[in-house]
Short mmCIF file of C-alpha atoms in Angstrom, two decimals:
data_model
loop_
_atom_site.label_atom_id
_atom_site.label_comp_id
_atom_site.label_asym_id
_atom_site.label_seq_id
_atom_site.Cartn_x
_atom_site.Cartn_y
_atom_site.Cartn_z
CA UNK A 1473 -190.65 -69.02 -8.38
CA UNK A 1474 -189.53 -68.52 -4.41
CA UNK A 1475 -188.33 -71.38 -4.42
CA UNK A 1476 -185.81 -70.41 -7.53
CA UNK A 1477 -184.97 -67.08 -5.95
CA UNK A 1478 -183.10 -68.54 -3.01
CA UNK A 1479 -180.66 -70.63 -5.45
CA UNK A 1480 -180.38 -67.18 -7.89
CA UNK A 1481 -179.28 -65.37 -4.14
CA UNK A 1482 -177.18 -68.53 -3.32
CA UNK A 1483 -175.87 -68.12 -6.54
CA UNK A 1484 -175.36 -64.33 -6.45
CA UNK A 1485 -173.58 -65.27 -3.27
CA UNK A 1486 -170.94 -66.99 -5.03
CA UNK A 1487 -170.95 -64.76 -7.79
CA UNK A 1488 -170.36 -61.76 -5.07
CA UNK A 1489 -168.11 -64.40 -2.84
CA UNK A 1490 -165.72 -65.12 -6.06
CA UNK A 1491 -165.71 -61.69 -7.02
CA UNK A 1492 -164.65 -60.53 -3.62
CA UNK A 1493 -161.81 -63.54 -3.77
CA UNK A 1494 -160.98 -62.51 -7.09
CA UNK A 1495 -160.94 -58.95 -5.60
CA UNK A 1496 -158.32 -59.80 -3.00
CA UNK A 1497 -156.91 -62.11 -5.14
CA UNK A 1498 -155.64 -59.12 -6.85
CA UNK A 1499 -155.25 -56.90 -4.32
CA UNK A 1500 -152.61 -59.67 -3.56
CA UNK A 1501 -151.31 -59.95 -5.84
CA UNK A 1502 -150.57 -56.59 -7.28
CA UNK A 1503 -149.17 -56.19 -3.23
CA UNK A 1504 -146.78 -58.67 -4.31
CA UNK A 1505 -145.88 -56.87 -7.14
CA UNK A 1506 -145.16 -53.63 -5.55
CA UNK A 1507 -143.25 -55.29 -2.99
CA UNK A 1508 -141.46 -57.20 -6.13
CA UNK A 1509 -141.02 -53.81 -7.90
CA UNK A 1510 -139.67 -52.35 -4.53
CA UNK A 1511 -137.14 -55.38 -4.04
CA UNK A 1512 -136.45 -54.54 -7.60
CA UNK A 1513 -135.62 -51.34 -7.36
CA UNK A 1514 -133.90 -51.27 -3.68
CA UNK A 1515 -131.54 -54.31 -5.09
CA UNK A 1516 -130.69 -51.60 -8.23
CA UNK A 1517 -130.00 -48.79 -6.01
CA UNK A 1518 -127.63 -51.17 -4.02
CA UNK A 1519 -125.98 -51.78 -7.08
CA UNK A 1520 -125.72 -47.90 -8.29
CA UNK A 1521 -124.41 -47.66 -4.82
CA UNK A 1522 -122.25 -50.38 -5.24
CA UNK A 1523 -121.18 -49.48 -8.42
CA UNK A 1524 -120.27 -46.00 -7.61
CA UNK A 1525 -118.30 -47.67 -4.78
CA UNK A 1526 -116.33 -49.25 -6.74
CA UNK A 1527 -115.53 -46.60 -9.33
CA UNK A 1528 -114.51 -44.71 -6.41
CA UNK A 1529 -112.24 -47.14 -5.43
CA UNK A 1530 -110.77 -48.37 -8.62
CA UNK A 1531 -109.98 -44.24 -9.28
CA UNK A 1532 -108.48 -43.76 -5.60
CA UNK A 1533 -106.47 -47.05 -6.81
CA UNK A 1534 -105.55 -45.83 -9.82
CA UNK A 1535 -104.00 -42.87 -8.34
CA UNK A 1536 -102.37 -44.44 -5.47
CA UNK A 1537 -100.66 -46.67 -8.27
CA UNK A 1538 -99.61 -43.86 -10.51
CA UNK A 1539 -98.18 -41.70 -7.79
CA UNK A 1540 -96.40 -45.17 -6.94
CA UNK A 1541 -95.19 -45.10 -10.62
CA UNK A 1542 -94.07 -41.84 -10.75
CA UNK A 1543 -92.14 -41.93 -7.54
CA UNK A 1544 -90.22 -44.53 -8.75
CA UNK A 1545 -89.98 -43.44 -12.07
CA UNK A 1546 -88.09 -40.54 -10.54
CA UNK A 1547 -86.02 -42.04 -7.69
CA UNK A 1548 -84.84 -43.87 -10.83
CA UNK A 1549 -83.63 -40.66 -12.22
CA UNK A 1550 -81.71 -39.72 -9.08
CA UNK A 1551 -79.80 -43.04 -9.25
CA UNK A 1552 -78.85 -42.55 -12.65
CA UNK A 1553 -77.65 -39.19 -12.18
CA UNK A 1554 -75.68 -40.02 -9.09
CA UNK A 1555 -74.03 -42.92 -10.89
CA UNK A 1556 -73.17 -40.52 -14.07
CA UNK A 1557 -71.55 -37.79 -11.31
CA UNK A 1558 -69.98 -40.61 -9.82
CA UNK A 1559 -68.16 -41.63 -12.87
CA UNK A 1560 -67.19 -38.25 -13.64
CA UNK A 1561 -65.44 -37.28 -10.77
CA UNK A 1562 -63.57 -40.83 -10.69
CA UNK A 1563 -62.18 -40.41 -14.86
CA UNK A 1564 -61.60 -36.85 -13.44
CA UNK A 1565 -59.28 -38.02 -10.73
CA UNK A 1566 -57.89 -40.48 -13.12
CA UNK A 1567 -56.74 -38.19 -15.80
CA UNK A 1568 -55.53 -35.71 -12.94
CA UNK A 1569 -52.98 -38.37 -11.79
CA UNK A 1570 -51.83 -39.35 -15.25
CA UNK A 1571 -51.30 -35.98 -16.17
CA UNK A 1572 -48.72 -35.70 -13.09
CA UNK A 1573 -47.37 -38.27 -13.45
CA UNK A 1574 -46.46 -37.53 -17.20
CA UNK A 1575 -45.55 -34.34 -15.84
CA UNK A 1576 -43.36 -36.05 -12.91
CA UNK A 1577 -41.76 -37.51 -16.01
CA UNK A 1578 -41.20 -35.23 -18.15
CA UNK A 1579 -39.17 -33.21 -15.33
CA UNK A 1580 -37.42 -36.00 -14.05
CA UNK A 1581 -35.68 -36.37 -17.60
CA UNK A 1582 -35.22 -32.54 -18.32
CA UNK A 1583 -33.77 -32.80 -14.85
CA UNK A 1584 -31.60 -35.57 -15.60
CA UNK A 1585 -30.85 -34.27 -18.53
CA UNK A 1586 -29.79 -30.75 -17.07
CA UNK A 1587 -27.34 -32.29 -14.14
CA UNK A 1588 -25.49 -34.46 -16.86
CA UNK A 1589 -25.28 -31.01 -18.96
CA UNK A 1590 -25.75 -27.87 -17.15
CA UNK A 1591 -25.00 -25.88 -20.69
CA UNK A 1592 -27.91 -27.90 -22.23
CA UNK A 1593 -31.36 -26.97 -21.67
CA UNK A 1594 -34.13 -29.16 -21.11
CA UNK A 1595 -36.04 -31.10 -23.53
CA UNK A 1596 -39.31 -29.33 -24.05
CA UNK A 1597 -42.76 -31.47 -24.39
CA UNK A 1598 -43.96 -32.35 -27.70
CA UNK A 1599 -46.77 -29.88 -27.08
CA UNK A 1600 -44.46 -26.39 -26.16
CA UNK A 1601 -42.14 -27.49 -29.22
CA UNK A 1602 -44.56 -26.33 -31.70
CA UNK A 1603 -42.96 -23.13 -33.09
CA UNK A 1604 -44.69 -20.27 -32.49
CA UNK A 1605 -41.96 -17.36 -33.03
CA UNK A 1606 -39.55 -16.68 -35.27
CA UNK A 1607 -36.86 -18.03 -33.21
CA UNK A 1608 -38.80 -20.95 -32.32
CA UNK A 1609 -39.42 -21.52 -36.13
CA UNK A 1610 -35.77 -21.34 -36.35
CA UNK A 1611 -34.20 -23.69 -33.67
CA UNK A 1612 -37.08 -26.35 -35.17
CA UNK A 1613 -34.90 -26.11 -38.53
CA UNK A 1614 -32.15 -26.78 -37.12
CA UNK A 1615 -32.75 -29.04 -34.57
CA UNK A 1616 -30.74 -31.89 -36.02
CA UNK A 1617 -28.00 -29.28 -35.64
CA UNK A 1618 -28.14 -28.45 -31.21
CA UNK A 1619 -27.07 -26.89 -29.63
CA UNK A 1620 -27.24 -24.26 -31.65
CA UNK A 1621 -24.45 -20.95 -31.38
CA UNK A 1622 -25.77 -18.26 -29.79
CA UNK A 1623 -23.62 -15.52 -31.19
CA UNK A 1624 -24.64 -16.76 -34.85
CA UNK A 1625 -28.45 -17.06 -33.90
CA UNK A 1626 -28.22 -13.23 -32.30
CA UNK A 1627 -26.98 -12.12 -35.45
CA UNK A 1628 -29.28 -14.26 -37.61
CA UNK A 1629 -32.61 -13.17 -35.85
CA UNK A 1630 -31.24 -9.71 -34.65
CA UNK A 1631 -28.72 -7.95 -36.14
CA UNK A 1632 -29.57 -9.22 -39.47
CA UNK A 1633 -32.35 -7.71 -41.18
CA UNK A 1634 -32.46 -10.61 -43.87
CA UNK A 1635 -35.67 -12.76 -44.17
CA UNK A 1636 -36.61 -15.19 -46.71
CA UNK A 1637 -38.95 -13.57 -49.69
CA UNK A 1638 -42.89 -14.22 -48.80
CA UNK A 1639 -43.64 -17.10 -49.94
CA UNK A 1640 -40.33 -18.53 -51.09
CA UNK A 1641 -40.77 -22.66 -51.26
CA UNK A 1642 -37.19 -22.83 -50.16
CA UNK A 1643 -37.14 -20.25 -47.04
CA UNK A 1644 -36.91 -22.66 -44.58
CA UNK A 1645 -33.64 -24.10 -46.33
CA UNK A 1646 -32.64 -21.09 -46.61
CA UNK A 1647 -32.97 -20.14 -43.08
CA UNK A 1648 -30.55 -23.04 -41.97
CA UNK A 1649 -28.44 -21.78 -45.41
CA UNK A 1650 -27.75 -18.39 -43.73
CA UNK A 1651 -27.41 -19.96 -40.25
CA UNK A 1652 -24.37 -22.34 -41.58
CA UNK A 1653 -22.33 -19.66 -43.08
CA UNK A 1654 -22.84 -17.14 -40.26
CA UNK A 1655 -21.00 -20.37 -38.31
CA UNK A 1656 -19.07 -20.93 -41.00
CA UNK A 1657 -17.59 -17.51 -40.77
CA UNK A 1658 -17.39 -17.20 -36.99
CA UNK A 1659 -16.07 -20.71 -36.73
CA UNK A 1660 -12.91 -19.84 -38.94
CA UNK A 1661 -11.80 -16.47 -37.35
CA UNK A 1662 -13.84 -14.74 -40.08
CA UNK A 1663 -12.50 -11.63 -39.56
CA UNK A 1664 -9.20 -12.47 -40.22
CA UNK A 1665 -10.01 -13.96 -43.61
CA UNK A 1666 -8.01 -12.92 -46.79
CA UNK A 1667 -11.87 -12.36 -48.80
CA UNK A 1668 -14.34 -11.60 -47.16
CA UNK A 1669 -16.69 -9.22 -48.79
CA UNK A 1670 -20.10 -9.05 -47.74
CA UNK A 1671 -19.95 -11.39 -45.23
CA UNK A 1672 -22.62 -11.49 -42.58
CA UNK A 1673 -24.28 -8.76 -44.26
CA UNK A 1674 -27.93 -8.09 -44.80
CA UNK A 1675 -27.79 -9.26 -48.30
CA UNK A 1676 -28.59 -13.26 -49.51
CA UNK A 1677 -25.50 -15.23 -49.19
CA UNK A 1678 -25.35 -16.17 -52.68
CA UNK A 1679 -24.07 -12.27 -52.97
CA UNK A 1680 -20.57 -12.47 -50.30
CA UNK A 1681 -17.81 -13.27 -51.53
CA UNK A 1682 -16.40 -16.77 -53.15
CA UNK A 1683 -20.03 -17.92 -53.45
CA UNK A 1684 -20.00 -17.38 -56.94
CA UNK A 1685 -21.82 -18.86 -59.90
CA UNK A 1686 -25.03 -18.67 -57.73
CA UNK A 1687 -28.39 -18.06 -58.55
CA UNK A 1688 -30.01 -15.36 -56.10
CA UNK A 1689 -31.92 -15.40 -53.61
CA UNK A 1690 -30.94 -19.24 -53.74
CA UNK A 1691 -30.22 -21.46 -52.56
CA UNK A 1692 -26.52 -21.64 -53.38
CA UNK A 1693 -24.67 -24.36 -55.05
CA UNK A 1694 -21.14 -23.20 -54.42
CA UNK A 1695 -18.83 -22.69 -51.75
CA UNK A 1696 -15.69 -21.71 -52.78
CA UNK A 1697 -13.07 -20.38 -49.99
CA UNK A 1698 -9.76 -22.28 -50.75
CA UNK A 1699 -6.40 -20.92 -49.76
CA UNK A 1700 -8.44 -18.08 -47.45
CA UNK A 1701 -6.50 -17.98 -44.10
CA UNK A 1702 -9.44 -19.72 -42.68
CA UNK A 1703 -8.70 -20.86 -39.01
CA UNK A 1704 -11.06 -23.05 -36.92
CA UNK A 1705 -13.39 -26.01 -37.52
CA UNK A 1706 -15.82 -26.85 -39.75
CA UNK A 1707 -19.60 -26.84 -38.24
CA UNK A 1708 -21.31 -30.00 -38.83
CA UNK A 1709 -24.57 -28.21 -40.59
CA UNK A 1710 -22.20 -27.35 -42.93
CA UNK A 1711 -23.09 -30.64 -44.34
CA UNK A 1712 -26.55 -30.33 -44.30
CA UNK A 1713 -26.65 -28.37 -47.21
CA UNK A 1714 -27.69 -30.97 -49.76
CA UNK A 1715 -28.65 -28.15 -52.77
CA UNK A 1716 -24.37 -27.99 -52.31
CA UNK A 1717 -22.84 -29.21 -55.71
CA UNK A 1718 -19.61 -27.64 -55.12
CA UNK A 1719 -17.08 -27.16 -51.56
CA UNK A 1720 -13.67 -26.25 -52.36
CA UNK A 1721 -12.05 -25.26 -49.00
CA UNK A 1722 -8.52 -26.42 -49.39
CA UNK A 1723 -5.60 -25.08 -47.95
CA UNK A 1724 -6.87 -23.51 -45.30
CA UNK A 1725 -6.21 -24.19 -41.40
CA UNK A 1726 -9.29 -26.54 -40.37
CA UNK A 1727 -7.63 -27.76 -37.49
CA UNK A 1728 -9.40 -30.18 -35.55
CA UNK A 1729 -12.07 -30.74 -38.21
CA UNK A 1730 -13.44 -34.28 -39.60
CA UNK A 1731 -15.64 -35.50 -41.88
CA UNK A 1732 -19.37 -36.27 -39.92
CA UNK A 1733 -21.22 -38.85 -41.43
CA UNK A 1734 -23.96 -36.21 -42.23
CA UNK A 1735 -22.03 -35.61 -45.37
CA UNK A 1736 -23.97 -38.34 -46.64
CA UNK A 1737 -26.70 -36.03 -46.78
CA UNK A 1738 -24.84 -34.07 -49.80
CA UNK A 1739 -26.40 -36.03 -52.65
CA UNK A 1740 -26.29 -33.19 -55.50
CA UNK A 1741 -22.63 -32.61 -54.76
CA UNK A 1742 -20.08 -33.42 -57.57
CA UNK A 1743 -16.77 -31.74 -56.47
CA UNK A 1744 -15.23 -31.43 -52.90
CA UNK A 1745 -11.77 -30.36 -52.28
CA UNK A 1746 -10.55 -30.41 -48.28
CA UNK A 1747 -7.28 -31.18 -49.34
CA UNK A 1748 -4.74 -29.88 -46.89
CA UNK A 1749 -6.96 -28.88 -43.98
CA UNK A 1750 -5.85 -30.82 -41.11
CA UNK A 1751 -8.84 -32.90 -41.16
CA UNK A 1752 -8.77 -35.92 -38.82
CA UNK A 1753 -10.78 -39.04 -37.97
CA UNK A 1754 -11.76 -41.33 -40.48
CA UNK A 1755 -13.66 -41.49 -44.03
CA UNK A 1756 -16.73 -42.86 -43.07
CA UNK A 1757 -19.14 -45.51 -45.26
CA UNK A 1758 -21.52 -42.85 -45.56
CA UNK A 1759 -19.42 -41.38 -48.55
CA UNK A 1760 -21.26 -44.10 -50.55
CA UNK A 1761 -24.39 -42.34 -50.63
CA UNK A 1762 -22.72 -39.47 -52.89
CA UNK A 1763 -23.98 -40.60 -55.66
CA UNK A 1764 -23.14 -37.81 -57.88
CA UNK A 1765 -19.52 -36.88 -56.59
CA UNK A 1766 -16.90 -36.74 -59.80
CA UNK A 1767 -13.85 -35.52 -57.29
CA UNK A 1768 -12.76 -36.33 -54.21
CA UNK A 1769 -9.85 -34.26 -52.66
CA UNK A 1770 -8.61 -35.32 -49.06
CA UNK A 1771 -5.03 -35.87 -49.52
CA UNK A 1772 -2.70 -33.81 -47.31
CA UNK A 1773 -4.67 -34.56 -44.13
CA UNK A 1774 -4.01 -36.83 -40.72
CA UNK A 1775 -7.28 -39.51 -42.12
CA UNK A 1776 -6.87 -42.59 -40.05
CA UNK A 1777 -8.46 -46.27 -40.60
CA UNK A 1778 -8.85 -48.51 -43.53
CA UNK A 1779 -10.36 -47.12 -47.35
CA UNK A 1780 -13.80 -48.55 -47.22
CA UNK A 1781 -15.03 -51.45 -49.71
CA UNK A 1782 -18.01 -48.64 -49.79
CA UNK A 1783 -16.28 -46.11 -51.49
CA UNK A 1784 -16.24 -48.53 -54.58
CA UNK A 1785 -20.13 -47.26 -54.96
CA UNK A 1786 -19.00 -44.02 -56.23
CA UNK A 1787 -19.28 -45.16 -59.64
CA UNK A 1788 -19.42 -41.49 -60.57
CA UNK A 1789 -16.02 -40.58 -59.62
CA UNK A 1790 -13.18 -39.70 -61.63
CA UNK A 1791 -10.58 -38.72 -59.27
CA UNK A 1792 -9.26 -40.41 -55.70
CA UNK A 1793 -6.74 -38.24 -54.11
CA UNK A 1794 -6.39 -39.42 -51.07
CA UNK A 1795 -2.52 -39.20 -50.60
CA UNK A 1796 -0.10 -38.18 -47.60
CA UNK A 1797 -2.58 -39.59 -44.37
CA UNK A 1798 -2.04 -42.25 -42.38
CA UNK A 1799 -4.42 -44.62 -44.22
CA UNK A 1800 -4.30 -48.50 -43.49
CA UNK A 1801 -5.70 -51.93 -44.72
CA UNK A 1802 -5.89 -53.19 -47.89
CA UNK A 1803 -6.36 -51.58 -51.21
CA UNK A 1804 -10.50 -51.77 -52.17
CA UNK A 1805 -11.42 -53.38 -55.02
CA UNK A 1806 -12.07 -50.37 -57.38
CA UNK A 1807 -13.33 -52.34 -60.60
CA UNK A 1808 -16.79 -50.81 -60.47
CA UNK A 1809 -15.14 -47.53 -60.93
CA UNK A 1810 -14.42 -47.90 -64.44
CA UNK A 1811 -14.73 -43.57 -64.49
CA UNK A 1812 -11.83 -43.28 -62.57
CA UNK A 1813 -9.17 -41.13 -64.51
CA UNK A 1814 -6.82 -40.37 -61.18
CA UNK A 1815 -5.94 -42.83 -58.27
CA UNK A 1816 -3.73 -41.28 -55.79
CA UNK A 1817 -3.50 -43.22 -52.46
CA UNK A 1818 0.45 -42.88 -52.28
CA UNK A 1819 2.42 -41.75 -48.73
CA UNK A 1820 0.27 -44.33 -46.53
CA UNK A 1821 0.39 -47.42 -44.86
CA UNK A 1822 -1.50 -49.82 -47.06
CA UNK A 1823 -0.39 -53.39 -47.30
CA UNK A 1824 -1.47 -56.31 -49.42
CA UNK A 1825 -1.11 -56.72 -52.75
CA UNK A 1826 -2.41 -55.04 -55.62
CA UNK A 1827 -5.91 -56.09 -56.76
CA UNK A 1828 -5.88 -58.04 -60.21
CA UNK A 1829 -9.26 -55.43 -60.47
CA UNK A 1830 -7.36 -52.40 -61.24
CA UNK A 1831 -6.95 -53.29 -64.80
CA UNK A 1832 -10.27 -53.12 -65.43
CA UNK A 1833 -10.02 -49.14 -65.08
CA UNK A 1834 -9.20 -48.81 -68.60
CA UNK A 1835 -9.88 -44.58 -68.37
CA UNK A 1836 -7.36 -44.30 -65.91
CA UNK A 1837 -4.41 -41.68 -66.52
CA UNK A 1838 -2.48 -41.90 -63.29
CA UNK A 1839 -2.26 -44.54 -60.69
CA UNK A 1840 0.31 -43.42 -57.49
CA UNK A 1841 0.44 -45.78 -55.19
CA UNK A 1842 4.02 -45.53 -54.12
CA UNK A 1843 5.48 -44.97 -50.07
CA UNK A 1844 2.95 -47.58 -48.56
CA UNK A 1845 3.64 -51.42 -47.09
CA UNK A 1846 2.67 -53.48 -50.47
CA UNK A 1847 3.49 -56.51 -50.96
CA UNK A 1848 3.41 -59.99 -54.47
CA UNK A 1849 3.71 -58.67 -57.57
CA UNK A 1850 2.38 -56.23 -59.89
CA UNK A 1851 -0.68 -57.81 -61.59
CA UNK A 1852 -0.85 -58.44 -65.60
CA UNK A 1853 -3.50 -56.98 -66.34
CA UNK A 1854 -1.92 -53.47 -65.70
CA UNK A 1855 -0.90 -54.00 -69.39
CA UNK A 1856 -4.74 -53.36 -70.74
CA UNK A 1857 -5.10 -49.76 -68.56
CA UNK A 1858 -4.70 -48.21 -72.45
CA UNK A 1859 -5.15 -44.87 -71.06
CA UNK A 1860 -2.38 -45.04 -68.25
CA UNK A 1861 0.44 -42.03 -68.26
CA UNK A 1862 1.57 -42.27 -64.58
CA UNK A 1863 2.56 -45.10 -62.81
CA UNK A 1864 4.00 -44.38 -59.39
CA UNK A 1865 5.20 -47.33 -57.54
CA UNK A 1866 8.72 -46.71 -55.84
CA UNK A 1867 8.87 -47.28 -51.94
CA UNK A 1868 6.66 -50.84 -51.74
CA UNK A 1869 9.89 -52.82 -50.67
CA UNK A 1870 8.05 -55.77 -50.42
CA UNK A 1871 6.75 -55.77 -54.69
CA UNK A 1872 9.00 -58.27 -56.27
CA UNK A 1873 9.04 -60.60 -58.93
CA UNK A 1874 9.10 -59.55 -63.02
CA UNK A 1875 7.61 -56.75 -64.00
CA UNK A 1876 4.72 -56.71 -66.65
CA UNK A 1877 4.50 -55.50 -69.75
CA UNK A 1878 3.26 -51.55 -70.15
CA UNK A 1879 1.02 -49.92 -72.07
CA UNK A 1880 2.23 -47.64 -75.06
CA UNK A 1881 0.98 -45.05 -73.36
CA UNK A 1882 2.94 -44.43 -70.45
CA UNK A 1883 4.98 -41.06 -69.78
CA UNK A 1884 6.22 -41.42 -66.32
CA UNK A 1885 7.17 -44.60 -64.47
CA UNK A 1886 8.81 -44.32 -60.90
CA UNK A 1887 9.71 -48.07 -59.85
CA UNK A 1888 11.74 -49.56 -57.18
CA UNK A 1889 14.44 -51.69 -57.84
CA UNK A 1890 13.56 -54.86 -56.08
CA UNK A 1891 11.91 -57.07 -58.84
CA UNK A 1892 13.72 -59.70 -60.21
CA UNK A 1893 13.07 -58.78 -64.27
CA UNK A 1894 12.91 -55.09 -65.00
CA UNK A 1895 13.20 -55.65 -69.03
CA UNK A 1896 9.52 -54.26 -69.86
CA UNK A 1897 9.85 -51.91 -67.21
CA UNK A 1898 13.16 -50.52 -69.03
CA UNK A 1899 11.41 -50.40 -72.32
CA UNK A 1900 9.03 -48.08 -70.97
CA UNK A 1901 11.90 -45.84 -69.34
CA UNK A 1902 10.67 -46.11 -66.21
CA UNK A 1903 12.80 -44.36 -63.39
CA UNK A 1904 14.05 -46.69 -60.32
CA UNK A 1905 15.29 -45.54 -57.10
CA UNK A 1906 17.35 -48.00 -55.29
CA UNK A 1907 15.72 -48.46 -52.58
CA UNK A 1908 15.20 -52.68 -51.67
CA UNK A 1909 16.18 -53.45 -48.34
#
């Protein structure tokens, strides 16, 4: 039994010696892992740390960077601005130096304009020549017409009381209307006129004197002042007047006067009469565009220069007279004028021969063509002018050869006495005057 006891103590030995290993086998290892834990949790407060650290940073670098941002985002702005000022003041200093330099210009020629003319004033800009004033309103009228009188414009915008009815479509018409026969009048020694009632009054010109048959206020159709002691010259606005259809101013003293080749512009006239006015110059082409002229009166003047191959586009006329001026050239070929009743271009100097043409004016009543240079012989077809009364041929030394047959119709024949066979011109008791040199 002793003898067991020592193996049970040897054996409670071991028992006690691997609990106590087992004990601090334990102990060991649960020092390990606290020191494990404390590693543990020392490495994770390194990395809060570390972590904060870094948030900290990457803010303070955030900032830095957006500061850096919006510094340039606004030095940006500056440079933009500065280059927008810039290119202000540089178109500013551009459009300063063109404007002076138009400027320059525009007094340079008014300049020029003034030492060639002192009487003429300068050209205004387009910009001052809007009209704002009566007078202004005026002198834009009738600027085709400068310079413009002064006496007639004082009593047009001064002394006269007259203005066009409000609203009238025609007032500005009617302005230059009122304008040309307040010339008209103080042109001609107005006051000395034979008629001259009403003139330059306050009332509408269609109410003075020798405008009659005209519709009031207007504008007027007829001027009618022949045989009126009128002295002076004709003003050239005169005709401008294209609601005209009617000038009868002959006999009168127009010394000095011609035809301007703004009487084109009279389109709606059929009848004008200068006949024995001292006009001078020439007829100019621009006759053709009178369309609707019937008569034509100019004889008795000092015309110069050849009868236009225009004229022949009157197709409306139906009398020529163009008699006693000093008229040269040829004789036009007037066989579109098959209207014609008179043809009067006798006491000139046209040559040539007579166009074979003229018989195809088969209305005309009296053809005078004598006292001029013409030459050949008197065409056929003369015979087939049905209608023909007066023939006037005497003083053409140069027509020869036989004379032709006449119409029926014929009342008075003046012939010279140079053509070799006067038999059909006998039968029609023509009158010769001996007068072949």
């Amino acid at each position: 039994m002793e003898d067991d006891i020592p193996e049970l103590h040897d054996h409670h030995d071991d028992i006690t010696y691997d609990t106590q290993d087992t004990s601090d086998e334990i102990s060991e290892i649960s020092h390990v892992q606290h020191e494990n834990e404390m590693k543990k949790n020392k490495k994770e407060e390194q990395q809060e740390v570390a972590k904060k650290k870094g948030s900290k940073k990457l803010r303070k670098s955030n900032g830095v960077n957006g500061s850096s941002r919006r510094s340039n985002d606004t030095q940006q702005k500056k440079n933009l601005w500065g280059v927008i000022v810039l290119l202000a003041i540089v178109i500013g200093i551009l459009a300063s130096m063109l404007i002076s330099k138009d400027a320059e210009t525009t007094n340079d020629s008014s300049a020029a304009a003034s030492n060639a003319n002192p009487n003429v004033e300068p050209t205004p800009s387009p910009s001052s020549r809007a009209p704002t004033t009566l007078r202004g309103h005026v002198e834009y009228i009738l600027e085709d017409y400068a310079p413009l009188d002064e006496p007639t414009m004082t009593w047009l915008l001064e002394t006269s009381t007259w203005t066009p009815d409000a609203g009238d479509p025609n007032s500005d018409y009617l302005w230059m209307e009122r304008y040309a026969m307040g010339l008209l009048y103080l042109s001609t020694n107005g006051p000395s006129w034979a008629k001259k009632d009403n003139w330059m009054s306050d009332y509408p010109v269609c109410m003075w004197f020798s405008l009659e048959h005209n519709e009031c206020p207007g504008p007027m159709t007829n001027l009618v002042l022949y045989l009126n002691k009128m002295e002076g010259t004709l003003p050239s606005v005169l005709f401008g007047l294209s609601n005209l259809k009617k000038i009868h101013l002959a006999r009168n003293q127009l010394t000095g006067s011609s035809i301007p080749l703004s009487v084109g512009n009279l389109k709606s006239l059929t009848f004008m009469d200068l006949a024995s006015t001292g006009l001078t110059g020439t007829i100019p082409e621009t006759v053709r565009n009178m369309t609707q002229l019937e008569s034509l009166y100019l004889s008795g003047n000092e015309l110069t220069g050849p009868i236009n191959d225009s004229i022949s586009d009157m197709t409306n006329l139906t009398v020529l007279s163009v008699w006693g001026n000093s008229l040269n050239g040829t004789i036009p070929d007037f066989g579109k004028m098959v209207h014609l009743r008179d043809l009067s271009l006798s006491e000139n100097e046209l040559s040539g021969s007579i166009p074979s043409s003229i018989g195809l004016l088969t209305d005309l009543s009296r053809l005078s063509l004598h006292t001029n240079h013409l030459s050949g012989t008197i065409p056929r077809s003369i015979g087939n002018m049905n209608n023909l009364q007066w023939l006037s041929l005497y003083e053409n030394n140069q027509l020869e050869g036989s004379f032709p047959e006449l119409p029926s119709t014929v009342r008075r024949c003046f012939l010279g006495s140079c053509f070799s066979d006067i038999t059909n011109a006998m039968a029609s008791r023509c009158i010769f005057f001996d007068n072949c040199v």
